[in-house]
Short mmCIF file of C-alpha atoms and ligand atoms in Angstrom, two decimals:
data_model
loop_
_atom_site.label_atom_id
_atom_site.label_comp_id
_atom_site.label_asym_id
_atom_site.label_seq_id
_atom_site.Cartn_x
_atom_site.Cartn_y
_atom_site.Cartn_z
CA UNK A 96 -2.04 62.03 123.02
CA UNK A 97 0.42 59.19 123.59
CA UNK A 98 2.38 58.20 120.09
CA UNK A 99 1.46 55.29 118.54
CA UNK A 100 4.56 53.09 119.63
CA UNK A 101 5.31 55.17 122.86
CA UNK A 102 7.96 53.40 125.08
CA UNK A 103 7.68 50.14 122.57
CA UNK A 104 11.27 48.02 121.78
CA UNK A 105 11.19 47.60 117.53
CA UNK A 106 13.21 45.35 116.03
CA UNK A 107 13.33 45.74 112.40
CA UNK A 108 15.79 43.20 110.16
CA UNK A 109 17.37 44.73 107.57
CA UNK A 110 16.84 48.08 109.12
CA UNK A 111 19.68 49.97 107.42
CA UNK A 112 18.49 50.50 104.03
CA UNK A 113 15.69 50.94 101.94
CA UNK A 114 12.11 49.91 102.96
CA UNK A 115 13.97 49.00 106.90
CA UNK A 116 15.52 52.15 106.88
CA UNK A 117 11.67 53.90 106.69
CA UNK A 118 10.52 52.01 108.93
CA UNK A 119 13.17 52.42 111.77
CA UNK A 120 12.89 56.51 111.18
CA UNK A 121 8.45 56.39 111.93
CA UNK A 122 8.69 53.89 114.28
CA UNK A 123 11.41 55.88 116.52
CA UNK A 124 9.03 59.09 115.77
CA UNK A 125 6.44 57.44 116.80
CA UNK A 126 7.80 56.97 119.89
CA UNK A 127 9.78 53.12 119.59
CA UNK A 128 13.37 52.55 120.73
CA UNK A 129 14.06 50.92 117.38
CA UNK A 130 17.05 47.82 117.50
CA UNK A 131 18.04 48.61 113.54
CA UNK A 132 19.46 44.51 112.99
CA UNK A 133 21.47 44.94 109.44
CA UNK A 134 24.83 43.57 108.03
CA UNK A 135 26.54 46.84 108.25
CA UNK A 136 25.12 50.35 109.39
CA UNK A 137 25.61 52.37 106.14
CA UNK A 138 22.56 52.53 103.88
CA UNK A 139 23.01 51.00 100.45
CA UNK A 140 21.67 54.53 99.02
CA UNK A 141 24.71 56.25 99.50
CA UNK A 142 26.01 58.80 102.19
CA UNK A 143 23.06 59.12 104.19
CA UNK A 144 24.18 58.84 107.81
CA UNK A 145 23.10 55.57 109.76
CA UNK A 146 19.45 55.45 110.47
CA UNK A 147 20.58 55.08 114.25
CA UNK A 148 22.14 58.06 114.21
CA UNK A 149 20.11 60.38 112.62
CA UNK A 150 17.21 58.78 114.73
CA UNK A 151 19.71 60.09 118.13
CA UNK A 152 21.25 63.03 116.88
CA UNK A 153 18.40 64.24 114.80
CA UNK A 154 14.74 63.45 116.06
CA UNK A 155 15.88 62.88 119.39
CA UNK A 156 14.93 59.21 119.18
CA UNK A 157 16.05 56.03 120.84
CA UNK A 158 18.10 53.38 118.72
CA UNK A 159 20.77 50.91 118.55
CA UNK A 160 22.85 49.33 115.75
CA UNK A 161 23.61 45.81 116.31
CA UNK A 162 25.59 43.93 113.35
CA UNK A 163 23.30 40.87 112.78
CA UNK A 164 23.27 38.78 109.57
CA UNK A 165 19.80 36.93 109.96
CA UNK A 166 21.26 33.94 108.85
CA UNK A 167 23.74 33.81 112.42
CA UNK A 168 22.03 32.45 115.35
CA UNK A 169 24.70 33.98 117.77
CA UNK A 170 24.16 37.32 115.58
CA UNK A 171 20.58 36.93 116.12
CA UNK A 172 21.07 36.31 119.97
CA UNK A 173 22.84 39.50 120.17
CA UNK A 174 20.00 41.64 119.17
CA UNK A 175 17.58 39.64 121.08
CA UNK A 176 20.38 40.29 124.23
CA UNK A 177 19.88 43.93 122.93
CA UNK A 178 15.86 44.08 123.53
CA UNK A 179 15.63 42.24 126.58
CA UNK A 180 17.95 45.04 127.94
CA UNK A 181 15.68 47.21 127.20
CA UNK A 182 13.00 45.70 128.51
CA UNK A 183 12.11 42.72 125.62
CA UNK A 184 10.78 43.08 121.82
CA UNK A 185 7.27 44.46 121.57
CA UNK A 186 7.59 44.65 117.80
CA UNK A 187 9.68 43.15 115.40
CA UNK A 188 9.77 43.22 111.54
CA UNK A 189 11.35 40.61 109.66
CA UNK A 190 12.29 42.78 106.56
CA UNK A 191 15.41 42.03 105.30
CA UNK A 192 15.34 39.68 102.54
CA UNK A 193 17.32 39.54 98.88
CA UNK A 194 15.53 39.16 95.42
CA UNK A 195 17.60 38.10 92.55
CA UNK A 196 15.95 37.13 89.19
CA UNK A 197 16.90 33.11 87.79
CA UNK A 198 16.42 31.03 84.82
CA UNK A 199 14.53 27.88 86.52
CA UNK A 200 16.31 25.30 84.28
CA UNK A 201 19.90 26.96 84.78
CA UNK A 202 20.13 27.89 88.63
CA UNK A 203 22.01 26.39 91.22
CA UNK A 204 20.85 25.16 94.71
CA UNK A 205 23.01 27.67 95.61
CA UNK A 206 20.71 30.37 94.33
CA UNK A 207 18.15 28.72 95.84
CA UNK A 208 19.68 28.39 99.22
CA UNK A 209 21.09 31.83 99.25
CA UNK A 210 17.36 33.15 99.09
CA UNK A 211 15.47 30.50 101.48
CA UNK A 212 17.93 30.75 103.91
CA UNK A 213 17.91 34.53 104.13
CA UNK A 214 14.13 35.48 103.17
CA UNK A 215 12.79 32.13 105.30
CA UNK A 216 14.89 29.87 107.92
CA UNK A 217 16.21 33.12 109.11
CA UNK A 218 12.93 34.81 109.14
CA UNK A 219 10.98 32.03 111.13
CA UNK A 220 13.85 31.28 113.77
CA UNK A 221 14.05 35.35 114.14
CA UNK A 222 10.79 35.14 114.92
CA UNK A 223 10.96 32.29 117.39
CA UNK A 224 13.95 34.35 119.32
CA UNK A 225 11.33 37.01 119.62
CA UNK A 226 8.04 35.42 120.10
CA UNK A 227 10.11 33.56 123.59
CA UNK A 228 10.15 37.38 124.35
CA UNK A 229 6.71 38.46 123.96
CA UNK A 230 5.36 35.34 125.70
CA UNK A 231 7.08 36.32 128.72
CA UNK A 232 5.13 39.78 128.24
CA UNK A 233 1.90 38.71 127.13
CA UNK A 234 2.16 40.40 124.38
CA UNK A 235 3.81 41.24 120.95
CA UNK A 236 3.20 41.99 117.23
CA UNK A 237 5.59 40.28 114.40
CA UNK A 238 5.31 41.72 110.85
CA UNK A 239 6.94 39.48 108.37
CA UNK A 240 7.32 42.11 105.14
CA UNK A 241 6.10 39.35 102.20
CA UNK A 242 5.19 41.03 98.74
CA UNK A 243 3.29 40.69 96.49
CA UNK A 244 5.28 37.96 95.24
CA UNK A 245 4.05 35.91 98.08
CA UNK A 246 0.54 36.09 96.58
CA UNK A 247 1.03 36.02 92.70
CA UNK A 248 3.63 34.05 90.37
CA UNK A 249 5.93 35.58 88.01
CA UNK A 250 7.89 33.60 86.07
CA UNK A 251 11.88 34.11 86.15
CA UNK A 252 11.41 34.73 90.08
CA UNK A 253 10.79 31.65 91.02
CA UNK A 254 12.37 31.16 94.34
CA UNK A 255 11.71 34.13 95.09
CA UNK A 256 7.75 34.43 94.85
CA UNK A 257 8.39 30.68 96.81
CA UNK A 258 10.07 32.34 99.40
CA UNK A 259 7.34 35.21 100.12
CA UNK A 260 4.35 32.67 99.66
CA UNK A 261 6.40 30.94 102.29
CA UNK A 262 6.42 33.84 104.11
CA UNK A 263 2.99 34.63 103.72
CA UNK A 264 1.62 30.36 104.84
CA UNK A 265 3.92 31.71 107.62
CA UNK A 266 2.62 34.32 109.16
CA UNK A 267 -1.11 32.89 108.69
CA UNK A 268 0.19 29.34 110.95
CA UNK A 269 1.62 31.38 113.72
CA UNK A 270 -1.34 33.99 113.83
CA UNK A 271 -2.91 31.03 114.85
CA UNK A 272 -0.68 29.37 117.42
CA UNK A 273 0.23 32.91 119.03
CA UNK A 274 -2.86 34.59 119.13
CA UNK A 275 -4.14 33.01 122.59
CA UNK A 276 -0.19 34.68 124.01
CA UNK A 277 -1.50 38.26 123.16
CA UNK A 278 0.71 38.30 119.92
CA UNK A 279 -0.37 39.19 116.54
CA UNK A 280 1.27 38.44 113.58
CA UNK A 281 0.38 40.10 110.11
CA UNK A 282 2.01 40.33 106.60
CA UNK A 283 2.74 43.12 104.85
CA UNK A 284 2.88 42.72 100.65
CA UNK A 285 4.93 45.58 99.15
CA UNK A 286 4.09 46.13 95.46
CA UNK A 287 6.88 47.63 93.18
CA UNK A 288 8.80 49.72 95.98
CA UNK A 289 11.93 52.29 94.67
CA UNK A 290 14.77 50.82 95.97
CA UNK A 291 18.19 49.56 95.95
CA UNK A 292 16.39 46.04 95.47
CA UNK A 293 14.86 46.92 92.42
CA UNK A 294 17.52 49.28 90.61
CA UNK A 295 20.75 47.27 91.49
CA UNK A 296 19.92 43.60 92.53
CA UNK A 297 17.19 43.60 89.51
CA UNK A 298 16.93 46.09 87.16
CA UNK A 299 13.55 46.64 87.34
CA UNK A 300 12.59 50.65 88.24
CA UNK A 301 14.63 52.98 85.47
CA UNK A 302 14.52 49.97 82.62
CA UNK A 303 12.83 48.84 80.39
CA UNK A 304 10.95 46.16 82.56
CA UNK A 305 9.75 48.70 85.27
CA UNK A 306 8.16 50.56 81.91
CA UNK A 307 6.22 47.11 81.62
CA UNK A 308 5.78 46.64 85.15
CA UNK A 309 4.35 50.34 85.31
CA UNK A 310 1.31 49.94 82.92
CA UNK A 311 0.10 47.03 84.71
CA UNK A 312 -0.11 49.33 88.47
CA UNK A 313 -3.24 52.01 88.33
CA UNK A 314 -1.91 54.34 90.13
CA UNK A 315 0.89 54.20 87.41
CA UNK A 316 3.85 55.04 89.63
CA UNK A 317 6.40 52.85 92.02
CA UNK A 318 5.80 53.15 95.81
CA UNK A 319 8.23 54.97 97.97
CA UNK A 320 9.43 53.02 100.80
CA UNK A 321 7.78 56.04 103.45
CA UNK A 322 4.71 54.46 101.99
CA UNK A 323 5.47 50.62 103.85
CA UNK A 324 6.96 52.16 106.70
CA UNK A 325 3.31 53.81 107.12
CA UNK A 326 1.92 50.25 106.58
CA UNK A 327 4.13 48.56 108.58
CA UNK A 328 3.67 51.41 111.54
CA UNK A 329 -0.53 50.55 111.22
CA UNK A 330 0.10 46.83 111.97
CA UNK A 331 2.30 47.51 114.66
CA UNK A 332 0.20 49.64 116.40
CA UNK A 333 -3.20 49.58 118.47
CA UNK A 334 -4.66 50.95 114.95
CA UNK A 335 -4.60 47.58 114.01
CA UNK A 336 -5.75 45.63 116.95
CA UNK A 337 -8.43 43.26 115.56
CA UNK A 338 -5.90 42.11 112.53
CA UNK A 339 -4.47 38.51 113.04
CA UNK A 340 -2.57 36.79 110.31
CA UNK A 341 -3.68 39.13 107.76
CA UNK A 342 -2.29 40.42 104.09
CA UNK A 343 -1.69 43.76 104.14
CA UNK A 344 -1.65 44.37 100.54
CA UNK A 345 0.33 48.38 99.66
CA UNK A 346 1.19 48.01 95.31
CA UNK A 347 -0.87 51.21 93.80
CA UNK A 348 -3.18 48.57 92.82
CA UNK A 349 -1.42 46.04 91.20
CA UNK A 350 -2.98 42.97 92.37
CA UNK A 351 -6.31 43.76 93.14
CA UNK A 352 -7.08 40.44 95.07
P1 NAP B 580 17.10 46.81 100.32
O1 NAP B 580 17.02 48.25 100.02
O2 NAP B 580 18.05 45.93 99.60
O3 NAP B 580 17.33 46.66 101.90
C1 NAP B 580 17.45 45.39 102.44
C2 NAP B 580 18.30 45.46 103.68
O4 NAP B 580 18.40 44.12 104.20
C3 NAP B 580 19.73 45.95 103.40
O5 NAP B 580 20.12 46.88 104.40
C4 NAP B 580 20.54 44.68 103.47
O6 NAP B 580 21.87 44.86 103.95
C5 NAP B 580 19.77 43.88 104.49
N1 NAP B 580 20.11 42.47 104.44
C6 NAP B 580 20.31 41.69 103.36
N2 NAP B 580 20.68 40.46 103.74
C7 NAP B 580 20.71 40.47 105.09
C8 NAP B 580 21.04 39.51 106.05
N3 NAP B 580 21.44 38.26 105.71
N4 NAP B 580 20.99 39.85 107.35
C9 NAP B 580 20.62 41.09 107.73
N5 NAP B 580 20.29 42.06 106.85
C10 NAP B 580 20.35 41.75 105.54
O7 NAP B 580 15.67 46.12 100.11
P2 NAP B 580 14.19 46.69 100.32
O8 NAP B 580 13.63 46.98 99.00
O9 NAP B 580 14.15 47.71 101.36
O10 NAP B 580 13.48 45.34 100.84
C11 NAP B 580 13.07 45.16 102.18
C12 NAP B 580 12.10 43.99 102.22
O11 NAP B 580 10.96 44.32 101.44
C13 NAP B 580 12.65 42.68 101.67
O12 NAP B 580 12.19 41.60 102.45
C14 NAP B 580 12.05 42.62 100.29
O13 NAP B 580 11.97 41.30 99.80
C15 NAP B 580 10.71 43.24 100.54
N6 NAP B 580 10.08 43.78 99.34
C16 NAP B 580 10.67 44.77 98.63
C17 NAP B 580 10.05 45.25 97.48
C18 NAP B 580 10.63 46.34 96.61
O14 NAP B 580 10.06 46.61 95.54
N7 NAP B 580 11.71 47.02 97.02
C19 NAP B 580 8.83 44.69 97.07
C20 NAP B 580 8.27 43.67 97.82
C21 NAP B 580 8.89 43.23 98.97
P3 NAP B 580 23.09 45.33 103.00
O15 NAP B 580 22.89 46.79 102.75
O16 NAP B 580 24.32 45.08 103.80
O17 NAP B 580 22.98 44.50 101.78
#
């Protein structure tokens, strides 16, 4: 049986770390030469090799690094020059984003910018670079990894649950306007994931406010980021062939909506 994304192009934002970093190692098992698009090819968690590597050297995968900050058009050129080498995007996962934590009445458009531009512009022209891709293929699937910030407010995160509702409004208009071009484009709402997002940037998993966080999820435990790289790996694939600007919800219960 053929893997899921057998001979597929992946381009997954953000790749090198984290949630990305998951997804880059399934999708290259599964068969994807995966473009890992990241600021810098070392994983935030430490001395891990590059995911590019260990996808060549160790599974005997296909994968390229290519320094991109999202927010760079020429940056973001140079991984789309990168696919259509290899024969143009089939997937592509806008993941990287930033969360920081503000007090509404004491932050700076700066703070706001530094999130919109990152977790949005960059986001929606990424996937306009690759959608002029697909088109010419007839076919294509963009994940834009929301949370569930993007569906429910929480106060001191304010641009940030804007910028994932964003996200989410989104992915829902250009379901729409791609879906007669053979591309579909889902969302995919992390709950609480373990990461260097939610240890460093905001202590939130190993204080005190992951303990409150924690009672509220049923399965009482954060998600691993293996977890949303199985997620992600279902809406890029066949498996999820009837799903067009959809919420894929994956928090251990948290929302229940
Ligand atoms: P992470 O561990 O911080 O990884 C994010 C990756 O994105 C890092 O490799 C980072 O690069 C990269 N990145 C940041 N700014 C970038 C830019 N301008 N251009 C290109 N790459 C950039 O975060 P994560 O937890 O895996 O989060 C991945 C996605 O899931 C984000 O969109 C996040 O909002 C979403 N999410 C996460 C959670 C969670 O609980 N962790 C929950 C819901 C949604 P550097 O290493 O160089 O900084």
């Amino acid at each position: 049986m053929d893997k899921l994304l057998q001979d597929q192009v992946a381009v997954v934002t953000g790749g090198a770390s984290g949630i990305g970093r998951s997804i880059c190692r399934l999708f290259a098992e599964e068969g994807a030469t995966v473009i890992v698009a990241d600021l810098q090819a070392a994983p935030r968690e430490g001395d891990d090799p590059p995911i590019h590597e260990v996808i060549q050297d160790k599974l005997g995968g296909e994968a390229r690094f290519v320094e991109c900050d999202v927010t760079n058009p020429e940056q973001v050129a140079d991984v789309m020059d990168v696919a259509s080498e290899l024969g143009g995007v089939d997937v592509l996962v806008n993941n990287a984003g930033v969360f920081r934590q503000h007090d509404f009445l004491s932050m700076s458009v700066e703070d706001f910018d530094f999130i919109m531009d990152i977790n949005v512009k960059a986001a929606f022209f990424m996937a306009q670079s690759a959608a002029r891709q697909m088109v010419e293929k007839e076919r294509g699937v963009i994940i834009n990894v929301s949370s569930v910030a993007g569906i429910q407010g929480t106060g001191g995160f304010t641009t940030y649950c804007a910028s994932k509702g964003a996200m989410r409004l989104f992915t829902y208009a250009l379901a729409q306007e791609l879906a007669p071009k053979g591309i579909r484009v889902n969302s995919l709402h992390p709950g609480l994931i373990d990461t260097k997002m939610t240890t460093d940037d905001v202590a939130i998993i190993g204080a005190e406010m992951g303990e409150g966080f924690k009672q509220m999820i049923p399965m009482n435990r954060f998600g691993h980021p293996d977890e949303m790289a199985k997620a992600a790996l279902f809406l890029a694939s066949d498996m999820s062939s009837y799903m067009q600007g959809a919420s894929l919800i994956a928090d251990g219960g948290l929302l229940r909506v």
